[in-house]
Short mmCIF file of C-alpha atoms in Angstrom, two decimals:
data_model
loop_
_atom_site.label_atom_id
_atom_site.label_comp_id
_atom_site.label_asym_id
_atom_site.label_seq_id
_atom_site.Cartn_x
_atom_site.Cartn_y
_atom_site.Cartn_z
CA MET K 522 -17.72 53.92 8.19
CA LYS K 523 -20.09 52.72 5.49
CA GLU K 524 -21.55 50.16 7.88
CA LEU K 525 -21.99 52.87 10.52
CA VAL K 526 -24.04 54.99 8.12
CA HIS K 527 -26.29 52.03 7.30
CA LEU K 528 -26.73 51.16 10.97
CA SER K 529 -27.34 54.57 12.52
CA GLY K 530 -27.85 56.96 9.61
CA MET K 531 -25.89 59.55 11.56
CA LEU K 532 -22.24 60.54 11.95
CA THR K 533 -20.32 62.76 14.34
CA ASP K 534 -18.36 65.69 12.90
CA GLU K 535 -15.15 63.66 13.06
CA GLN K 536 -16.73 60.62 11.41
CA ARG K 537 -18.25 62.86 8.76
CA ASN K 538 -14.85 64.31 7.91
CA LEU K 539 -13.26 60.85 7.79
CA LEU K 540 -15.95 59.67 5.38
CA SER K 541 -15.33 62.67 3.14
CA VAL K 542 -11.55 62.25 3.10
CA ALA K 543 -11.71 58.51 2.50
CA TYR K 544 -13.92 58.79 -0.58
CA LYS K 545 -12.09 61.88 -1.79
CA ASN K 546 -8.87 59.85 -1.97
CA VAL K 547 -10.56 56.95 -3.75
CA VAL K 548 -12.33 59.08 -6.35
CA GLY K 549 -9.38 61.47 -6.75
CA GLN K 550 -7.14 58.73 -8.12
CA ARG K 551 -9.72 57.71 -10.67
CA ARG K 552 -10.46 61.26 -11.76
CA SER K 553 -6.75 61.87 -12.37
CA ALA K 554 -6.46 58.62 -14.30
CA TRP K 555 -9.53 59.52 -16.38
CA ARG K 556 -8.17 62.94 -17.31
CA ILE K 557 -4.80 61.53 -18.34
CA THR K 558 -6.38 58.71 -20.36
CA LYS K 559 -8.86 61.07 -22.03
CA SER K 560 -5.99 63.35 -23.03
CA ILE K 561 -4.06 60.43 -24.52
CA GLU K 562 -7.16 59.22 -26.35
CA ASP K 563 -7.79 62.68 -27.82
CA ARG K 564 -4.17 62.96 -28.93
CA HIS K 565 -4.33 59.63 -30.76
CA GLN K 566 -7.62 60.66 -32.33
CA GLU K 567 -6.07 63.87 -33.67
CA LYS K 568 -3.21 61.87 -35.18
CA GLU K 569 -5.70 59.31 -36.58
CA GLU K 570 -3.92 56.49 -34.74
CA GLU K 571 -6.96 54.23 -34.52
CA GLU K 572 -5.43 51.24 -32.73
CA SER K 573 -3.87 53.36 -29.97
CA GLU K 574 -7.03 55.44 -29.71
CA GLU K 575 -9.10 52.29 -29.26
CA LEU K 576 -6.84 51.03 -26.47
CA ALA K 577 -7.02 54.35 -24.64
CA SER K 578 -10.78 54.48 -25.14
CA GLY K 579 -11.21 51.03 -23.62
CA TYR K 580 -9.17 51.95 -20.58
CA ARG K 581 -11.09 55.23 -20.18
CA LYS K 582 -14.40 53.38 -20.20
CA GLU K 583 -13.17 51.01 -17.49
CA ILE K 584 -12.16 53.97 -15.33
CA GLU K 585 -15.55 55.56 -15.94
CA LYS K 586 -17.31 52.41 -14.69
CA GLU K 587 -15.24 52.42 -11.50
CA LEU K 588 -15.71 56.14 -10.98
CA GLU K 589 -19.44 55.96 -11.55
CA ALA K 590 -19.78 53.05 -9.09
CA VAL K 591 -17.90 54.92 -6.35
CA CYS K 592 -19.84 58.14 -6.90
CA LYS K 593 -23.20 56.38 -6.79
CA GLU K 594 -22.17 54.57 -3.61
CA VAL K 595 -21.31 57.89 -1.95
CA LEU K 596 -24.53 59.50 -3.17
CA GLY K 597 -26.49 56.64 -1.64
CA LEU K 598 -24.81 57.22 1.73
CA ILE K 599 -25.38 60.97 1.52
CA SER K 600 -29.07 60.45 0.78
CA LYS K 601 -29.36 58.42 3.99
CA LEU K 602 -27.40 60.96 6.02
CA LEU K 603 -29.45 63.89 4.75
CA GLY K 604 -32.53 62.19 6.13
CA THR K 605 -31.21 62.44 9.69
CA VAL K 606 -29.54 65.88 9.77
CA ASP K 607 -32.35 67.43 11.80
CA SER K 608 -31.39 65.13 14.68
CA THR K 609 -27.75 66.22 14.73
CA VAL K 610 -26.21 68.77 17.11
CA GLN K 611 -25.73 71.33 14.33
CA PRO K 612 -28.31 70.51 11.63
CA ILE K 613 -27.60 73.47 9.33
CA GLU K 614 -23.87 72.77 9.28
CA ALA K 615 -24.48 69.07 8.65
CA LYS K 616 -26.98 69.78 5.87
CA VAL K 617 -24.63 72.18 4.08
CA PHE K 618 -21.78 69.67 4.40
CA TYR K 619 -23.78 66.81 2.87
CA LEU K 620 -25.42 68.91 0.15
CA LYS K 621 -21.99 70.21 -0.85
CA MET K 622 -20.66 66.66 -0.90
CA LYS K 623 -23.63 65.59 -3.01
CA GLY K 624 -22.92 68.40 -5.45
CA ASP K 625 -19.27 67.36 -5.63
CA TYR K 626 -20.02 63.75 -6.56
CA LEU K 627 -22.70 64.72 -9.05
CA ARG K 628 -20.10 67.06 -10.57
CA TYR K 629 -17.66 64.17 -10.90
CA LEU K 630 -20.35 62.20 -12.73
CA ALA K 631 -21.06 65.20 -14.97
CA GLU K 632 -17.36 65.37 -15.87
CA ILE K 633 -17.60 61.94 -17.50
CA GLY K 634 -21.08 62.49 -18.92
CA ALA K 635 -22.78 60.10 -16.47
CA THR K 636 -25.35 62.64 -15.30
CA GLU K 637 -26.76 66.02 -16.31
CA LYS K 638 -24.64 68.93 -15.09
CA GLU K 639 -27.74 70.68 -13.74
CA GLU K 640 -28.10 67.99 -11.07
CA ALA K 641 -24.87 69.07 -9.40
CA GLY K 642 -25.93 72.70 -9.67
CA LYS K 643 -29.18 72.01 -7.82
CA SER K 644 -27.31 70.50 -4.86
CA TYR K 645 -24.78 73.31 -4.73
CA GLU K 646 -27.56 75.90 -4.92
CA ALA K 647 -29.49 74.23 -2.10
CA ALA K 648 -26.35 74.08 0.02
CA TRP K 649 -25.55 77.74 -0.70
CA LYS K 650 -29.01 78.84 0.42
CA GLN K 651 -28.63 76.93 3.68
CA ALA K 652 -25.13 78.33 4.20
CA ASP K 653 -26.49 81.88 4.20
CA THR K 654 -26.95 81.69 7.98
CA MET K 655 -23.39 80.49 8.60
CA PRO K 656 -20.45 82.83 9.31
CA ALA K 657 -18.65 83.95 6.15
CA THR K 658 -15.40 82.54 7.57
CA HIS K 659 -16.79 79.09 8.34
CA PRO K 660 -14.61 76.49 6.53
CA ILE K 661 -17.64 74.50 5.33
CA ARG K 662 -19.19 77.62 3.77
CA LEU K 663 -15.86 78.61 2.21
CA GLY K 664 -15.27 75.09 0.91
CA LEU K 665 -18.71 75.15 -0.66
CA ALA K 666 -17.95 78.49 -2.35
CA LEU K 667 -14.69 77.07 -3.68
CA ASN K 668 -16.22 73.95 -5.21
CA TYR K 669 -19.40 75.70 -6.38
CA SER K 670 -17.27 78.25 -8.25
CA VAL K 671 -15.23 75.41 -9.82
CA TYR K 672 -18.52 73.88 -10.96
CA TYR K 673 -19.44 77.11 -12.74
CA TYR K 674 -16.01 77.44 -14.31
CA GLU K 675 -15.34 73.85 -15.32
CA ILE K 676 -18.77 72.25 -15.86
CA VAL K 677 -21.06 75.13 -16.83
CA ASP K 678 -18.27 77.06 -18.59
CA ASP K 679 -19.41 80.31 -16.97
CA ALA K 680 -16.25 82.12 -15.93
CA ASP K 681 -18.08 85.31 -14.98
CA GLU K 682 -20.34 83.54 -12.48
CA ALA K 683 -17.41 81.52 -11.13
CA CYS K 684 -15.36 84.65 -10.50
CA LYS K 685 -18.32 86.49 -9.00
CA LEU K 686 -19.09 83.70 -6.54
CA ALA K 687 -15.45 83.21 -5.53
CA LYS K 688 -14.82 86.95 -5.13
CA ASN K 689 -17.94 87.53 -3.05
CA ALA K 690 -17.11 84.62 -0.75
CA PHE K 691 -13.53 85.85 -0.34
CA ASP K 692 -14.54 89.47 0.29
CA ASP K 693 -17.24 88.47 2.79
CA ALA K 694 -14.73 86.35 4.69
CA ILE K 695 -12.22 89.20 4.79
CA GLU K 696 -14.85 91.48 6.31
CA ASP K 697 -15.71 88.85 8.92
CA MET K 698 -12.14 87.98 9.93
CA ASP K 699 -12.62 89.43 13.42
CA ASN K 700 -15.13 86.67 14.12
CA LEU K 701 -12.92 83.83 12.84
CA LYS K 702 -12.65 81.11 15.46
CA GLU K 703 -9.17 79.97 16.43
CA GLU K 704 -9.92 76.27 15.86
CA SER K 705 -10.94 76.89 12.24
CA TYR K 706 -8.33 79.56 11.42
CA LYS K 707 -6.00 77.23 9.52
CA ASP K 708 -8.71 75.64 7.36
CA SER K 709 -10.51 78.90 6.66
CA THR K 710 -7.41 80.85 5.63
CA LEU K 711 -6.25 77.96 3.44
CA ILE K 712 -9.53 77.92 1.51
CA MET K 713 -9.46 81.70 1.21
CA GLN K 714 -6.02 81.39 -0.39
CA LEU K 715 -7.37 78.79 -2.84
CA LEU K 716 -10.25 81.09 -3.74
CA ARG K 717 -7.82 83.94 -4.39
CA ASP K 718 -5.53 81.68 -6.46
CA ASN K 719 -8.45 80.61 -8.63
CA LEU K 720 -9.57 84.20 -9.10
CA THR K 721 -6.08 85.16 -10.22
CA LEU K 722 -5.93 82.33 -12.76
CA TRP K 723 -9.46 82.75 -14.04
CA THR K 724 -9.12 86.51 -14.41
CA ALA K 725 -5.84 86.06 -16.27
CA GLU K 726 -7.47 83.57 -18.65
CA GLN K 727 -10.31 85.95 -19.37
CA GLU K 728 -8.00 88.87 -20.01
CA GLU K 729 -5.31 87.06 -21.98
CA GLU K 730 -7.42 84.24 -23.47
CA THR K 731 -4.64 81.77 -22.72
CA GLY K 732 -5.04 77.99 -22.76
CA GLN K 733 -6.22 75.82 -19.90
CA GLN K 734 -4.45 76.22 -16.58
CA GLU K 735 -4.53 74.16 -13.41
CA PHE K 736 -6.72 75.55 -10.68
CA GLU K 737 -7.38 74.67 -7.07
CA GLU K 738 -10.45 72.79 -5.93
CA GLU K 739 -11.66 70.15 -3.57
CA PHE K 740 -11.41 71.14 0.01
#
């Protein structure tokens, strides 16, 4: 798939989805490993266990190198693909897809401090502006709303904006359900459920001021 991007600079919808899933799996493993290792490192630091903390820190840094390399590889491919979207069958849909994907991988870099968090925000914002012409029930638009709201909650630490974005996207989709296409029904309703789950968790955290909870992301 990588070779195909370099050769043609364009992908079909199916190829585009395969590219996204392939890299999502690769980066997902490393993000999980980073979070676990960072938690272990922090725990050893709190207990002033210097030797164990140093070991965990070394492993974390190795994971960060791998994660950064994968993310930058993806961002390079996306940059090339964004240059050809106007020649695709559905240019707006393709542009929103790639800008969302760009925002996602910049967000992953921001998680480990490898880039400024505002960079991811710029891509998400650009994607959201383009998505304004898409149906509220379109799975790409809903997936963007899901991940953009996670960015606000997790990276920017702005729970109010995260909840506002997620709620508006969910409510708009509910109002537009009559226009939901059969072929995208499964994907769209799944993302709507994830948006609602996040809203429930985030609202509960705001009201009860409980500790961190797991929330859904990454569609």
